[in-house]
Amino acid sequence: VQIIDDVINRSLWGAEFYVFDMPGGSSDIFRSVLAIVGDYLAGDVIVSQPAMVDSTRKMLNLHEYLEIPVLGIIENMSWLKVGAVTYHPFGRSTVDEIAAEFDVPVLGKIPLDPHIAEGIRQGNPFLPEALMEPIDNTVKAVIETDIRKPGFLEKLVHKVTDALKTEVEKVLASVIISANKTHDISAIRRNT
């Protein structure tokens, strides 16, 4: 997590977007990265699999709970095509149903394809052009997302307001305690 913090907050890369490939879940790492990028987060792309319906729902529920925008869902290993026959080794696709349930777009479905694995083994980890639709849709969703970055003054006002609120609460508590010591507030209430 420290590396991510250093890259974002202590380097001048001039990047417009950072992409983090993280395992799903609510781990400490996930929450720590969220704390680092929270002010600048465009949103998350959820990658699911047909057999992982419960995990996908849990992740989307977590995003709703933490108010993290979801740019869309990609279903990985959706099917396997052998000749003219299409197989669903991990079950039928569930991404459309889940996306409708959570009102998020489906960015695409990527098949289980031996050409992808072979490309990775050969040092070419890119999808064939015919399978690029989900990636293209994801890039488009990221580019079209309005990323609201709080400016320096907005952050300063927020910090000063929080600090002043705490100090005002302390002063008011002190005044009330002091007033109770010098005046019988209970008697004053009974008489009014």
Coordinates of C-alpha atoms in Angstrom, one line a residue:
V1 CA 0.0 0.0 0.0
Q2 CA 2.9 2.4 0.8
I3 CA 4.1 2.0 -2.8
I4 CA 0.7 3.1 -4.1
D5 CA 0.7 6.1 -1.8
D6 CA 4.2 7.0 -2.9
V7 CA 3.3 6.7 -6.6
I8 CA 0.2 8.9 -6.3
N9 CA 1.2 11.4 -3.7
R10 CA 5.0 11.7 -4.0
S11 CA 5.8 11.4 -7.7
L12 CA 5.3 13.5 -10.8
W13 CA 4.2 11.0 -13.5
G14 CA 1.8 13.3 -15.2
A15 CA -0.7 10.4 -15.5
E16 CA -4.3 11.2 -16.0
F17 CA -5.5 7.7 -14.9
Y18 CA -4.1 5.0 -12.6
V19 CA -5.5 1.5 -12.9
F20 CA -5.2 -0.8 -9.9
D21 CA -5.7 -4.6 -10.4
M22 CA -6.9 -5.7 -7.0
P23 CA -8.5 -8.8 -5.7
G24 CA -12.1 -8.4 -4.7
G25 CA -13.2 -8.1 -1.1
S26 CA -13.1 -5.8 1.8
S27 CA -9.5 -6.5 2.9
D28 CA -7.3 -4.0 4.7
I29 CA -5.4 -3.4 1.4
F30 CA -8.6 -2.6 -0.5
R31 CA -9.7 -0.1 2.2
S32 CA -6.2 1.4 2.5
V33 CA -6.0 2.0 -1.3
L34 CA -9.5 3.5 -1.1
A35 CA -8.3 5.9 1.6
I36 CA -5.4 7.0 -0.7
V37 CA -7.4 7.4 -3.9
G38 CA -10.8 8.2 -2.5
D39 CA -10.8 11.9 -3.5
Y40 CA -9.9 11.1 -7.1
L41 CA -11.6 7.8 -7.7
A42 CA -13.5 7.7 -11.0
G43 CA -14.9 4.3 -10.1
D44 CA -14.3 0.6 -10.2
V45 CA -14.7 -2.0 -12.9
I46 CA -15.8 -5.3 -11.4
V47 CA -14.5 -8.4 -13.1
S48 CA -16.7 -11.4 -12.4
Q49 CA -17.0 -15.0 -13.5
P50 CA -20.2 -17.0 -14.2
A51 CA -19.6 -19.3 -11.2
M52 CA -19.0 -16.4 -8.8
V53 CA -22.5 -15.0 -8.5
D54 CA -22.4 -14.5 -4.7
S55 CA -18.9 -13.0 -4.7
T56 CA -20.0 -10.5 -7.4
R57 CA -23.1 -9.5 -5.5
K58 CA -21.1 -9.1 -2.2
M59 CA -18.6 -6.8 -4.0
L60 CA -21.4 -4.7 -5.6
N61 CA -23.1 -4.5 -2.2
L62 CA -19.8 -3.3 -0.7
H63 CA -19.5 -0.7 -3.4
E64 CA -23.1 0.5 -2.7
Y65 CA -22.4 0.6 1.1
L66 CA -19.1 2.6 0.7
E67 CA -20.6 4.7 -2.1
I68 CA -17.9 3.7 -4.6
P69 CA -19.0 4.3 -8.2
V70 CA -19.1 1.2 -10.4
L71 CA -18.2 1.9 -14.0
G72 CA -19.4 -1.5 -15.1
I73 CA -18.9 -5.2 -15.0
I74 CA -16.8 -7.5 -17.2
E75 CA -17.5 -11.2 -17.1
N76 CA -14.3 -13.2 -17.6
M77 CA -14.2 -16.8 -18.7
S78 CA -17.8 -16.5 -20.0
W79 CA -17.6 -19.4 -22.4
L80 CA -15.2 -21.7 -24.3
K81 CA -15.6 -22.2 -28.0
V82 CA -14.2 -25.5 -29.4
G83 CA -14.8 -25.6 -33.2
A84 CA -18.5 -24.8 -33.7
V85 CA -19.5 -25.8 -30.2
T86 CA -19.7 -23.3 -27.3
Y87 CA -19.3 -24.6 -23.8
H88 CA -19.9 -22.9 -20.5
P89 CA -17.4 -24.6 -18.1
F90 CA -18.2 -22.3 -15.2
G91 CA -22.0 -22.2 -15.8
R92 CA -24.2 -20.0 -17.9
S93 CA -23.5 -16.2 -17.9
T94 CA -24.9 -14.3 -15.0
V95 CA -23.5 -10.9 -15.6
D96 CA -26.6 -9.4 -17.3
E97 CA -28.9 -10.4 -14.5
I98 CA -26.5 -9.1 -11.8
A99 CA -25.9 -5.8 -13.7
A100 CA -29.6 -5.2 -14.0
E101 CA -30.1 -6.0 -10.3
F102 CA -27.5 -3.3 -9.3
D103 CA -28.2 -0.9 -12.3
V104 CA -24.6 -1.0 -13.6
P105 CA -23.6 -1.5 -17.2
V106 CA -22.1 -4.7 -18.6
L107 CA -18.9 -3.7 -20.3
G108 CA -18.5 -7.1 -22.0
K109 CA -17.8 -10.8 -21.7
I110 CA -14.4 -12.4 -22.3
P111 CA -14.3 -16.1 -23.3
L112 CA -12.0 -18.7 -21.9
D113 CA -9.6 -18.8 -24.9
P114 CA -6.5 -20.9 -25.2
H115 CA -5.0 -18.2 -27.5
I116 CA -5.0 -15.7 -24.6
A117 CA -3.1 -18.1 -22.4
E118 CA -0.7 -18.9 -25.2
G119 CA -0.1 -15.2 -25.7
I120 CA 0.7 -14.7 -22.0
R121 CA 3.1 -17.6 -22.1
Q122 CA 4.9 -16.0 -25.1
G123 CA 5.2 -12.7 -23.3
N124 CA 2.3 -11.1 -25.3
P125 CA -0.5 -10.6 -22.7
F126 CA -2.8 -8.8 -25.1
L127 CA -6.3 -9.8 -26.1
P128 CA -6.9 -10.6 -29.8
E129 CA -8.6 -7.7 -31.6
A130 CA -11.8 -9.8 -31.8
L131 CA -12.0 -9.9 -28.0
M132 CA -11.2 -6.3 -27.3
E133 CA -14.8 -5.0 -27.0
P134 CA -14.9 -5.3 -23.1
I135 CA -11.6 -3.5 -22.8
D136 CA -12.6 -0.8 -25.3
N137 CA -15.9 -0.3 -23.4
T138 CA -14.0 0.0 -20.1
V139 CA -11.6 2.6 -21.5
K140 CA -14.5 4.5 -22.9
A141 CA -16.4 4.4 -19.5
V142 CA -13.3 5.7 -17.7
I143 CA -12.6 8.5 -20.2
E144 CA -16.3 9.6 -20.1
T145 CA -16.5 9.6 -16.3
D146 CA -16.5 13.0 -14.7
I147 CA -13.7 12.9 -12.1
R148 CA -14.3 15.6 -9.6
K149 CA -11.0 16.4 -7.9
P150 CA -11.3 18.6 -4.8
G151 CA -9.0 21.6 -5.1
F152 CA -6.6 22.9 -2.5
L153 CA -9.0 25.6 -1.2
E154 CA -11.8 23.1 -0.9
K155 CA -9.6 20.7 1.1
L156 CA -8.3 23.5 3.3
V157 CA -11.9 24.8 4.0
H158 CA -13.0 21.3 4.9
K159 CA -10.0 20.8 7.3
V160 CA -10.4 24.2 8.9
T161 CA -14.1 23.7 9.3
D162 CA -13.6 20.3 11.0
A163 CA -10.9 21.8 13.3
L164 CA -13.0 24.8 14.2
K165 CA -16.1 22.6 14.8
T166 CA -14.1 20.6 17.4
E167 CA -12.7 23.7 19.1
V168 CA -16.2 25.4 19.2
E169 CA -17.6 22.2 20.8
K170 CA -14.9 22.3 23.4
V171 CA -15.5 26.0 24.1
L172 CA -19.3 25.5 24.4
A173 CA -18.8 22.5 26.7
S174 CA -16.4 24.6 28.9
V175 CA -18.9 27.5 29.1
I176 CA -21.7 25.1 30.1
I177 CA -19.5 23.4 32.8
S178 CA -18.4 26.9 34.0
A179 CA -22.0 28.2 34.1
N180 CA -23.1 25.1 36.1
K181 CA -20.4 25.7 38.7
T182 CA -21.2 29.4 39.2
H183 CA -25.0 29.2 38.8
D184 CA -27.6 26.7 39.9
I185 CA -28.9 25.9 36.4
S186 CA -31.5 23.5 37.8
A187 CA -33.0 26.2 40.1
I188 CA -33.1 28.7 37.2
R189 CA -35.0 26.1 35.1
R190 CA -37.5 25.5 37.9
N191 CA -38.1 29.2 38.3
T192 CA -38.7 29.9 34.6

